[in-house]
Coordinates of C-alpha atoms in Angstrom, one line a residue:
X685 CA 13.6 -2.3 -38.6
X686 CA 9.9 -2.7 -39.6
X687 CA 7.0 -0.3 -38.4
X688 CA 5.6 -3.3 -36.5
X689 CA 8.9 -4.3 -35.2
X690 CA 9.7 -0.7 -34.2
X691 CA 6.4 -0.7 -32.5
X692 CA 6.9 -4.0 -30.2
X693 CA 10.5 -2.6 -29.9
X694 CA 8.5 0.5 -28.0
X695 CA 6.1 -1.3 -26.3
X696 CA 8.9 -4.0 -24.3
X697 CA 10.8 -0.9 -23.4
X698 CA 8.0 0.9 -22.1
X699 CA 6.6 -2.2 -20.2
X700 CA 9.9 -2.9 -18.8
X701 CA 9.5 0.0 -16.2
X702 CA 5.3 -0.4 -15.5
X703 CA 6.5 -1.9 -12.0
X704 CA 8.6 1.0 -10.8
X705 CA 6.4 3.2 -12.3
X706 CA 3.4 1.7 -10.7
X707 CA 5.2 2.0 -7.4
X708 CA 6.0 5.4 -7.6
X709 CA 2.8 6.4 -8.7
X710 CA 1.5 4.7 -5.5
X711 CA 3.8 6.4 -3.3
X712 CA 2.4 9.6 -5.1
X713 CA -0.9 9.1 -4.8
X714 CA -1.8 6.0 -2.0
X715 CA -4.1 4.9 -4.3
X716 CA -3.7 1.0 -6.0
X717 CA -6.5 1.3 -8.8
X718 CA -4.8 5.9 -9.7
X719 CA -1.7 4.2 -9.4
X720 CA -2.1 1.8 -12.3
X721 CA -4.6 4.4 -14.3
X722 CA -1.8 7.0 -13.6
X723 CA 1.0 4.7 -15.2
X724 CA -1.4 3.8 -18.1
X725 CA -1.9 7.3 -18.7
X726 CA 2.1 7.8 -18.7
X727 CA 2.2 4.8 -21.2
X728 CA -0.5 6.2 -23.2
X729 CA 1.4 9.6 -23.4
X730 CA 4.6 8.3 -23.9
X731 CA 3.5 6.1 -26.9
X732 CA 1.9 9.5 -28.5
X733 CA 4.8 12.1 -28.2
X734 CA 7.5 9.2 -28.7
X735 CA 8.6 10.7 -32.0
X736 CA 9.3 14.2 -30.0
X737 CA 11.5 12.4 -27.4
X738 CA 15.4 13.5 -28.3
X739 CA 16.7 11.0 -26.2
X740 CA 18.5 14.1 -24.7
X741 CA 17.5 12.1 -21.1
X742 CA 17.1 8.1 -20.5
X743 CA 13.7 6.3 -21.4
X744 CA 13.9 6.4 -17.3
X745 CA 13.6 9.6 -16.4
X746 CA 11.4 10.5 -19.8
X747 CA 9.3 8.7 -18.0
X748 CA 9.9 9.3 -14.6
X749 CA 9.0 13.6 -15.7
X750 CA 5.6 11.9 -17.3
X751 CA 4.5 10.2 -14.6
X752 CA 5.1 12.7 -12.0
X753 CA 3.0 15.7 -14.3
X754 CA -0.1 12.8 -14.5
X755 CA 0.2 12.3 -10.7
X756 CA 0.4 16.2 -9.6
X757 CA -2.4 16.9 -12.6
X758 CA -4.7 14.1 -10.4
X759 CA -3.3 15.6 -7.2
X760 CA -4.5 19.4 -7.6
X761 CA -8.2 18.4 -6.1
X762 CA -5.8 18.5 -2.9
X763 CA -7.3 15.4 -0.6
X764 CA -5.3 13.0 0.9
X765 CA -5.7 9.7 1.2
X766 CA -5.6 8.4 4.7
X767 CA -5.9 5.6 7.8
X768 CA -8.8 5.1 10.2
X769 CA -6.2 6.5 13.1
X770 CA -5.1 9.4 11.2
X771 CA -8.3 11.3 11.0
X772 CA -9.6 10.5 15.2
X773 CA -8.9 9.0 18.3
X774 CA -9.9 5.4 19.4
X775 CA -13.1 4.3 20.0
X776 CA -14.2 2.5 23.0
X777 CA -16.2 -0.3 21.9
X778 CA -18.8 0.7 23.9
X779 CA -19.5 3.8 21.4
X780 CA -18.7 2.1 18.4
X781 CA -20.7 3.1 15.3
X782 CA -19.8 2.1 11.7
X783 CA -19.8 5.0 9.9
X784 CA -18.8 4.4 6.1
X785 CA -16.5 7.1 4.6
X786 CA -16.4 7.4 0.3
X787 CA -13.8 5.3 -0.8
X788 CA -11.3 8.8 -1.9
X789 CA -10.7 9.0 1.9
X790 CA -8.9 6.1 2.6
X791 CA -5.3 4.7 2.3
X792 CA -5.5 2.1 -0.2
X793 CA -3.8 -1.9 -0.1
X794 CA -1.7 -2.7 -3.1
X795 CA 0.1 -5.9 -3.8
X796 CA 4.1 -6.2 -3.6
X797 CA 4.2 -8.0 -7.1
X798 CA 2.5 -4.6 -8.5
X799 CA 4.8 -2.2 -7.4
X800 CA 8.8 -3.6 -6.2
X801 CA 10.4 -4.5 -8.8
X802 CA 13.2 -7.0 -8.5
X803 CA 16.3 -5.9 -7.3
X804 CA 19.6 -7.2 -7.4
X805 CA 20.9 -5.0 -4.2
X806 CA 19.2 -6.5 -1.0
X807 CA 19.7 -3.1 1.0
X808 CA 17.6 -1.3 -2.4
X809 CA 15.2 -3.7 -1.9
X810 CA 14.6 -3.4 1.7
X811 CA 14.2 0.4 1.3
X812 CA 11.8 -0.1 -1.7
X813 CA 9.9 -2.6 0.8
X814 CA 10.2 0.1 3.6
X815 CA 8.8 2.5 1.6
X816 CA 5.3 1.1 0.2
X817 CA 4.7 0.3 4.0
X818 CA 1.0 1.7 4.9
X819 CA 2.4 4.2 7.9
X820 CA 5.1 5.6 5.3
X821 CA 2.9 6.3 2.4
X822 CA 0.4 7.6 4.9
X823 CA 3.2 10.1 6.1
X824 CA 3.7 10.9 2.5
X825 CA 0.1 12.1 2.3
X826 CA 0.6 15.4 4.9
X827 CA 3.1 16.6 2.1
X828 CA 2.7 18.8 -0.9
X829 CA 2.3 17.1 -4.4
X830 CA 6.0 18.4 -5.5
X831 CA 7.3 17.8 -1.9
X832 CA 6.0 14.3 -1.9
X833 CA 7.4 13.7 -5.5
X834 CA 11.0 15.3 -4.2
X835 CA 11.4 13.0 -1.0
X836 CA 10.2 9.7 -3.3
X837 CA 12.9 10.8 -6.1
X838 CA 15.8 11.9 -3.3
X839 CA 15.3 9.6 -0.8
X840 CA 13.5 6.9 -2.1
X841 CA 14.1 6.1 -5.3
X842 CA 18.3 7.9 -4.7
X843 CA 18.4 10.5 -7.7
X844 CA 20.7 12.7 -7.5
X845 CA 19.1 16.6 -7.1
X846 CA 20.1 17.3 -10.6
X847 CA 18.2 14.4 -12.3
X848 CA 15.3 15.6 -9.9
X849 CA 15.8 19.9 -10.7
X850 CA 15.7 19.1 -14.4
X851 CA 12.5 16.8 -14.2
X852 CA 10.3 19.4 -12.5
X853 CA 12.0 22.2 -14.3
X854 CA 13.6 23.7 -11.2
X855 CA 16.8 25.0 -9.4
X856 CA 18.6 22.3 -7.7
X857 CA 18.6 25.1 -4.5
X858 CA 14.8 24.3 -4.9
X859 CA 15.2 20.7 -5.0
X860 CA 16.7 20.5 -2.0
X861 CA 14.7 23.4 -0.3
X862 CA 12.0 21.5 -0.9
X863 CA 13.5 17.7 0.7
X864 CA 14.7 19.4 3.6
X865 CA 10.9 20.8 4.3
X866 CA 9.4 17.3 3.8
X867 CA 12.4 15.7 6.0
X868 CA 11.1 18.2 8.7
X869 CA 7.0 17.3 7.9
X870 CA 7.8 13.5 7.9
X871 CA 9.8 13.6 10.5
X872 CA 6.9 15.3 13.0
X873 CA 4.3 12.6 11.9
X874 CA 7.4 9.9 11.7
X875 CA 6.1 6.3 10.7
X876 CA 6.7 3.3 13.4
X877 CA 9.0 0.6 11.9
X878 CA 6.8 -2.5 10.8
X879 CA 8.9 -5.3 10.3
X880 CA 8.9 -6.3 6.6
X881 CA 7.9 -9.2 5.0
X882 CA 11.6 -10.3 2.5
X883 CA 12.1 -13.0 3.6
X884 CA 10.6 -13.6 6.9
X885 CA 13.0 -14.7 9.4
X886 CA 11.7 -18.4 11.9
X887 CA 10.7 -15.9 14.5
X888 CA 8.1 -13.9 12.0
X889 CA 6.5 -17.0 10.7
X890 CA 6.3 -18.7 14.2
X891 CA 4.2 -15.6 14.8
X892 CA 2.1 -15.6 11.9
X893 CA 1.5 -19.2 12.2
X894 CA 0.1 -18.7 16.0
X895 CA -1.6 -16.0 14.4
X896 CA -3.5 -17.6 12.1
X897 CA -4.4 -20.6 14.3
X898 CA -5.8 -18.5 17.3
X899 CA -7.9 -16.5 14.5
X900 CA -9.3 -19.7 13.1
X901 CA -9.6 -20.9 16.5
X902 CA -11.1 -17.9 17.6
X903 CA -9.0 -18.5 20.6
X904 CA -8.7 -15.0 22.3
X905 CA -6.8 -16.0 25.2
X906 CA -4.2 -17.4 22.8
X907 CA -4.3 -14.0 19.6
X908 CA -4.3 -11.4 22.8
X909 CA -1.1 -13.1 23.5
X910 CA 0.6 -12.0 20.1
X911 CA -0.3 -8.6 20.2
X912 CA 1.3 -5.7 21.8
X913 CA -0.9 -3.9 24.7
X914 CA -1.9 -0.9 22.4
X915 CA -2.2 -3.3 19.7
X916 CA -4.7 -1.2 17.0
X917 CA -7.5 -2.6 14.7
X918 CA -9.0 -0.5 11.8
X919 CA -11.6 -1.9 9.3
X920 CA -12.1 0.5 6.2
X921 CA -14.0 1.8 5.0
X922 CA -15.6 2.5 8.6
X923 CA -13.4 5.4 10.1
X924 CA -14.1 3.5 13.6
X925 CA -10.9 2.1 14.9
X926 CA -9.9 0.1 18.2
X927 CA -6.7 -0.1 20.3
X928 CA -6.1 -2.1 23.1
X929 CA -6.8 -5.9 23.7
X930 CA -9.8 -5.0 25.7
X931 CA -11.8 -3.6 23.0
X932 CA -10.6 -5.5 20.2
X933 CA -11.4 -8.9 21.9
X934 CA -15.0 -7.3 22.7
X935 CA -15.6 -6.1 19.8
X936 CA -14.2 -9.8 17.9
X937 CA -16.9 -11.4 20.6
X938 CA -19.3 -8.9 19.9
X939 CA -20.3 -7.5 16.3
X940 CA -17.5 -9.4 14.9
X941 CA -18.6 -13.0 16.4
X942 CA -19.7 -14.0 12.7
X943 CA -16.0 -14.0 11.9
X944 CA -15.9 -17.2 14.3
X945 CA -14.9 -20.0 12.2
X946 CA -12.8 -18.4 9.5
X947 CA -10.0 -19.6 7.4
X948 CA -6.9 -17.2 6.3
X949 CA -4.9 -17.1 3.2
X950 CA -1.8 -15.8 3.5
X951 CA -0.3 -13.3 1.0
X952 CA 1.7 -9.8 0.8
X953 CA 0.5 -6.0 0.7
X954 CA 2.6 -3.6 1.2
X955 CA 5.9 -4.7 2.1
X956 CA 4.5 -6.6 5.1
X957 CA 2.4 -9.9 5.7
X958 CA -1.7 -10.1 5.0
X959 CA -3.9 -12.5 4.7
X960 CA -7.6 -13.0 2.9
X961 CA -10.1 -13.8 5.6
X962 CA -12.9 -15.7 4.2
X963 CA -16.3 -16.3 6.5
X964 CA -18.1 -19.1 6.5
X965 CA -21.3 -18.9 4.6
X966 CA -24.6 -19.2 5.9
X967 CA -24.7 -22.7 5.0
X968 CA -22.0 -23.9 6.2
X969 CA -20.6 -25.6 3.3
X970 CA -17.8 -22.6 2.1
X971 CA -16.1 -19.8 2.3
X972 CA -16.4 -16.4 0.7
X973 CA -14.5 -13.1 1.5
X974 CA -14.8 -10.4 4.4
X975 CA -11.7 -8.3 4.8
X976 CA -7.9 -8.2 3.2
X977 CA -6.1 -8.5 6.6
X978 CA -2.9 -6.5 6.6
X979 CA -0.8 -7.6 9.6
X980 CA 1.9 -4.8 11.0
X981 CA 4.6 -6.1 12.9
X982 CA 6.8 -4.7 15.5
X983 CA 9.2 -5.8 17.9
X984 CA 8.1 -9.6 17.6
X985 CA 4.0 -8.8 18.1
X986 CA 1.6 -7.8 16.2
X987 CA 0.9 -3.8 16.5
X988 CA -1.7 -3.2 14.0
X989 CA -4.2 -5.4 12.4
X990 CA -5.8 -3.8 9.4
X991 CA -8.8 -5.0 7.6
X992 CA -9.7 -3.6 4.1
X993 CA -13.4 -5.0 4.2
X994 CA -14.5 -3.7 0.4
X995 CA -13.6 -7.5 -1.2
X996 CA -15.4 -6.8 -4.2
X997 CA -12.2 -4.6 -5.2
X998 CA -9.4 -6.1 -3.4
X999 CA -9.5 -10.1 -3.4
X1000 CA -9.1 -9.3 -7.7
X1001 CA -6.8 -6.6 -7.4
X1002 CA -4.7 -9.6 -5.5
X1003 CA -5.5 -12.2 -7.7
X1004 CA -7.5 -14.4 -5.0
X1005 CA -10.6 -16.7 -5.0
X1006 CA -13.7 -15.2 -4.9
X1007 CA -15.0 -19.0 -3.0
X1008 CA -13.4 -21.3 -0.6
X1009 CA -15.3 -24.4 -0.9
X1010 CA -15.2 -26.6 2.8
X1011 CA -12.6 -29.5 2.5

């Protein structure tokens, strides 16, 4: 085989895992944008020490042992990313302020085409969905770096404690030490189960469909109806979040009136249904971007509504139009 050959040889067989990578990464870090500069940086070390690789493990787990160094190398500043709800209480909307927090604070959105890979086994592909959900990789954050990247290996991603002993250089009594810790830290801050989004079943798109016409109807009477009582409402990067129809509808009546008139594009982020909510402009005569919406379901309502409102860095990150023009 030619140099060059040998060279695009390395470079499909490297790309080939970018998506799980990117995942995992995620998982690691709950970061979109670290996520894809930690998997570059695998790539990018990969590529260099290829010639030193033995082949004594898979390409995999060569990987795999990369990837997790990069992550807990970016992880040793020791902050954790989070959501609105896990850093204070409610606010009445009364004593709502808009305090902006630095963008390293909060829990980041990432696209399902960026991180799940296609599966062949629906029930690997349901726990893959599960697992990118925002409460879940929020739970992640109250673990240790090598904690976190044991419970994503074990229990996430099913390697055996071997495979994950040999990739962190450590006992496999260590290993599972170590899972049985998180287990216990996981299961004290223990993630509601959102409904995922593969495939929505009729009664899921009923639900968004109501959804999205009471939004663009601003018909509060009619999006009260869809939410649970203690429905929640976060809008990073302000740390101020809602709960309760009460304050939510105020507040949608109230600071948030300009959102009256609307339209929603529907798409996916993390394991779960969102949509792009474009305002009107001042004009009248289009639309341009205000949050990513990211729609938690539970129990047939809607139990969290989350709005990412820094556009400028997610409508590209999910490939979506920067204008709406009016039809």
């Amino acid at each position: 085989m030619s140099e060059n050959a040998a060279t695009q040889d390395l470079d499909v067989r490297l790309e080939k895992h970018r998506t799980e990578l990117t995942g995992y990464c995620y998982r690691m870090l709950g970061s979109a944008f670290e996520a894809e500069d930690a998997v570059q940086d695998t790539m990018v070390r990969a590529w260099k020490s290829y010639e030193k690789f033995e082949g004594r493990s898979s390409l995999r787990s060569w990987l795999y042992r990369i990837a997790t160094n990069v992550c807990l190398d970016m992880l040793t500043a020791g902050n954790r990313r989070a959501r609105p709800m896990d850093l204070s209480g409610p606010t009445p909307v009364a004593q709502a302020q808009l305090n902006p927090q630095p963008e390293i604070v909060w829990l980041e959105p990432v696209p399902d085409g960026r991180v799940l890979p296609s599966m062949a086994d629906p029930a690997e592909a349901a726990v893959s969905r599960e697992t990118i959900r925002l409460a879940f990789v929020a739970a992640l954050q109250h673990l240790p770096p090598k904690q976190r990247a044991v419970l994503i290996l074990r229990e996430v991603l099913a390697w055996k404690a071997s495979e994950v002993a040999e990739l962190l250089d450590t006992t496999v009594a260590s290993v599972n030490s170590a899972l049985q810790r998180a287990r216990a830290t996981i299961a004290e801050s223990e993630p509601a189960t959102t409904e995922t989004s593969d495939p929505l079943d009729e009664e899921q798109k009923a639900l968004l469909e109501r959804y999205v016409t009471a939004f663009e109807g601003y018909d509060m009477k009619a999006l009260t109806a869809l939410l649970h009582d203690d429905a929640k409402f976060t809008m990073p990067p302000f740390d101020l979040w809602l709960q309760g129809h009460d304050d939510i509808v105020a507040w949608m009546l109230g600071p948030g009136a300009s959102c009256r008139g609307s339209r929603l594009l529907p798409t996916f982020a993390n394991g779960t249904p969102a949509f792009a909510h474009y305002k009107p402009t001042e004009s009248g005569d289009a639309y341009v971007p205000w949050a990513l919406q990211i729609i938690e379901i539970e129990d047939g309502r809607i139990s969290t509504m989350h709005c990412f409102l820094d556009t400028a860095r997610w409508f590209p990150l999910f490939d979506l139009p920067m204008r709406l023009e009016k039809e």
